[in-house]
XYZ file of C-alpha atoms in Angstrom:
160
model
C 16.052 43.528 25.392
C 14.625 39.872 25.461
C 14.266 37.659 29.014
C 15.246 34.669 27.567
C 19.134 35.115 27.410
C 21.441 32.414 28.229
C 23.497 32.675 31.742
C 26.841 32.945 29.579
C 25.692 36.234 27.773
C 24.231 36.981 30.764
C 27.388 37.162 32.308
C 29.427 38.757 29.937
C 26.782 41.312 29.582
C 26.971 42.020 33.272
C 30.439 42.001 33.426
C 31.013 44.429 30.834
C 28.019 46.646 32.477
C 29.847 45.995 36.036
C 33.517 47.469 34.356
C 31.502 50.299 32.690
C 29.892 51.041 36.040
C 33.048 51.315 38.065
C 34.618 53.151 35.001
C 31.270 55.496 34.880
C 31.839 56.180 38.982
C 35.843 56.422 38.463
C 34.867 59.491 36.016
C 31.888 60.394 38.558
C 34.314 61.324 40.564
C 36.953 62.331 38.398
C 33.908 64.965 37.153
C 33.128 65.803 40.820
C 37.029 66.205 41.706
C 37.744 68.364 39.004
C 40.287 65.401 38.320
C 41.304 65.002 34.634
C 40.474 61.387 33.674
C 43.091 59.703 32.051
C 42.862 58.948 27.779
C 43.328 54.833 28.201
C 40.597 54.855 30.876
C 38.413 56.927 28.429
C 39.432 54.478 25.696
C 38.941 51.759 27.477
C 35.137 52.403 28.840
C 34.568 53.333 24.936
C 35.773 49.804 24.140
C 33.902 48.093 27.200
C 31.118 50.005 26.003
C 30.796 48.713 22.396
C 31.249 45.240 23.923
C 28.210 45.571 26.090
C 26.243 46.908 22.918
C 27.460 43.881 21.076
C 26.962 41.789 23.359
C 23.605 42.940 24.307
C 22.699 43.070 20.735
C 24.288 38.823 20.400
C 21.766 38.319 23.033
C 19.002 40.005 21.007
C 19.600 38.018 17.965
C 20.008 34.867 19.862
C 16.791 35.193 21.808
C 15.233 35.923 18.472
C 16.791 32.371 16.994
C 15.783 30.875 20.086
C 11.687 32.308 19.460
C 11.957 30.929 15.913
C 13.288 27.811 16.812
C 10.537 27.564 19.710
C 7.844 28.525 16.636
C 9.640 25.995 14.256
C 9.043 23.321 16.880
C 5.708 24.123 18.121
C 4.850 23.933 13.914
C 6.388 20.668 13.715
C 4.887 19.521 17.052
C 1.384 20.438 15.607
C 2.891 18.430 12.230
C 3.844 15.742 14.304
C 0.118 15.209 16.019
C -1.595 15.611 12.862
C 0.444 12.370 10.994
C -0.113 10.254 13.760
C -3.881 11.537 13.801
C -3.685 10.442 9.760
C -1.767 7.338 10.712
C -3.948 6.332 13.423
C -7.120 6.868 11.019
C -5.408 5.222 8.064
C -5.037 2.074 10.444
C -7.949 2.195 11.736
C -9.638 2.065 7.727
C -6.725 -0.728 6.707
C -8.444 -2.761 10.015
C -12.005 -2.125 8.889
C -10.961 -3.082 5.138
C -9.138 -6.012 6.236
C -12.059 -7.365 8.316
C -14.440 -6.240 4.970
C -11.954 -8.581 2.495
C -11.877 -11.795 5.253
C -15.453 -11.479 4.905
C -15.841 -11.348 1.478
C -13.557 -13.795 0.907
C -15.848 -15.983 3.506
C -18.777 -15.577 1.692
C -16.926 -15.924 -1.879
C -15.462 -19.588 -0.409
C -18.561 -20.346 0.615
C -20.117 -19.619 -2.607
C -17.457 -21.365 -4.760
C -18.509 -24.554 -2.834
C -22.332 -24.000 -2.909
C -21.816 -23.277 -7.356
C -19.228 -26.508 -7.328
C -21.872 -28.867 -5.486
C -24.284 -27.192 -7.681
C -22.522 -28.124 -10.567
C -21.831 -31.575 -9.754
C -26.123 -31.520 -8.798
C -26.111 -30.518 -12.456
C -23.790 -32.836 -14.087
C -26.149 -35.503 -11.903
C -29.070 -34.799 -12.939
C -28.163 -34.376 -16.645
C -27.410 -38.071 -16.187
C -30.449 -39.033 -14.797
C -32.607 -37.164 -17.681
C -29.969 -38.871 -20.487
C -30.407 -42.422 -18.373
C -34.126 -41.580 -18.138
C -34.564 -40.388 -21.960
C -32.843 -43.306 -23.198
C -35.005 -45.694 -20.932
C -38.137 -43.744 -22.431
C -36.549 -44.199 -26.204
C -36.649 -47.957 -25.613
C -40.820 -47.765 -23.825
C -41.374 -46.177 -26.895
C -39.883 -47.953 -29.260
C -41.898 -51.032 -27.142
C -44.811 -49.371 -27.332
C -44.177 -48.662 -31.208
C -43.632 -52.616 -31.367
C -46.647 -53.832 -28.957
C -48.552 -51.438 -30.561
C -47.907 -52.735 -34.371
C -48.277 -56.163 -32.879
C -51.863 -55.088 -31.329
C -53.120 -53.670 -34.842
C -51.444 -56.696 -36.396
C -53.921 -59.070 -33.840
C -56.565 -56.712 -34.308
C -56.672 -57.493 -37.989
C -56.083 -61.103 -37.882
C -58.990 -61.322 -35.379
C -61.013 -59.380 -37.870
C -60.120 -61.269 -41.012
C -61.418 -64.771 -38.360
């Protein structure tokens, strides 16, 4: 018989074992008396009998329900700790990643700016060299000209 039974089977249980026990001492003395007890008392702490068995045997099953219901919930306590273990963890990596990708995307922004005012460095100094080529095209097509004008001298001042 289980110790966790709820005060309403309690009861009944006790009642029915409180009629059976003034049925039992009825008979005691009945017995002792050499009284003859009569058939619908004798029927009657049969029936009060095999209501304390049943009812004894309710409580039984209930406190067994009640220990698997106790299990169930220590299982789903246990359940319950370990998600918000996993959920705490889980937030704790989304936090870290989150701080990883504003970083990144620091140092990517700050890159993008560094390549574009490389690029326009670039696109500068492409026109310098063009401006600069073009200024050396024209020295040496002066120098081409001042230099057939020197060998032109150089002759005439040879032929004198």
């Amino acid at each position: 018989m289980g110790t966790h039974r709820h005060a309403t089977q309690n009861v009944v249980a006790y009642g029915h074992a409180a009629m059976f026990c003034s049925l039992q001492c009825a008979h005691a003395r009945c017995e002792k008396n050499k009284t003859v007890v009569d058939p619908s008392s004798l029927q009657k702490l049969t029936s009060l009998r095999a209501e304390a068995d049943e009812a004894n045997a309710r409580a039984d099953e209930l406190e067994t329900q009640v220990k698997q219901l106790e299990a169930e919930h220590t299982t789903k306590d246990h359940e319950l700790l370990s998600l918000e273990i996993r959920v705490k963890n889980l937030e704790e990596m989304l936090e870290k990643t989150e701080n990883q990708l504003r970083e990144t995307s620091a140092k990517f922004n700050e890159a993008d700016l560094k390549a574009e005012q490389s690029e326009r460095e670039v696109t500068s100094l492409e026109q310098k060299l063009a401006e600069k080529e073009e200024k050396y095209e024209e020295l040496q097509t002066k120098f081409t000209s001042s230099q057939a004008e020197l060998d032109e001298l150089s002759r005439q001042f040879e032929d004198l």
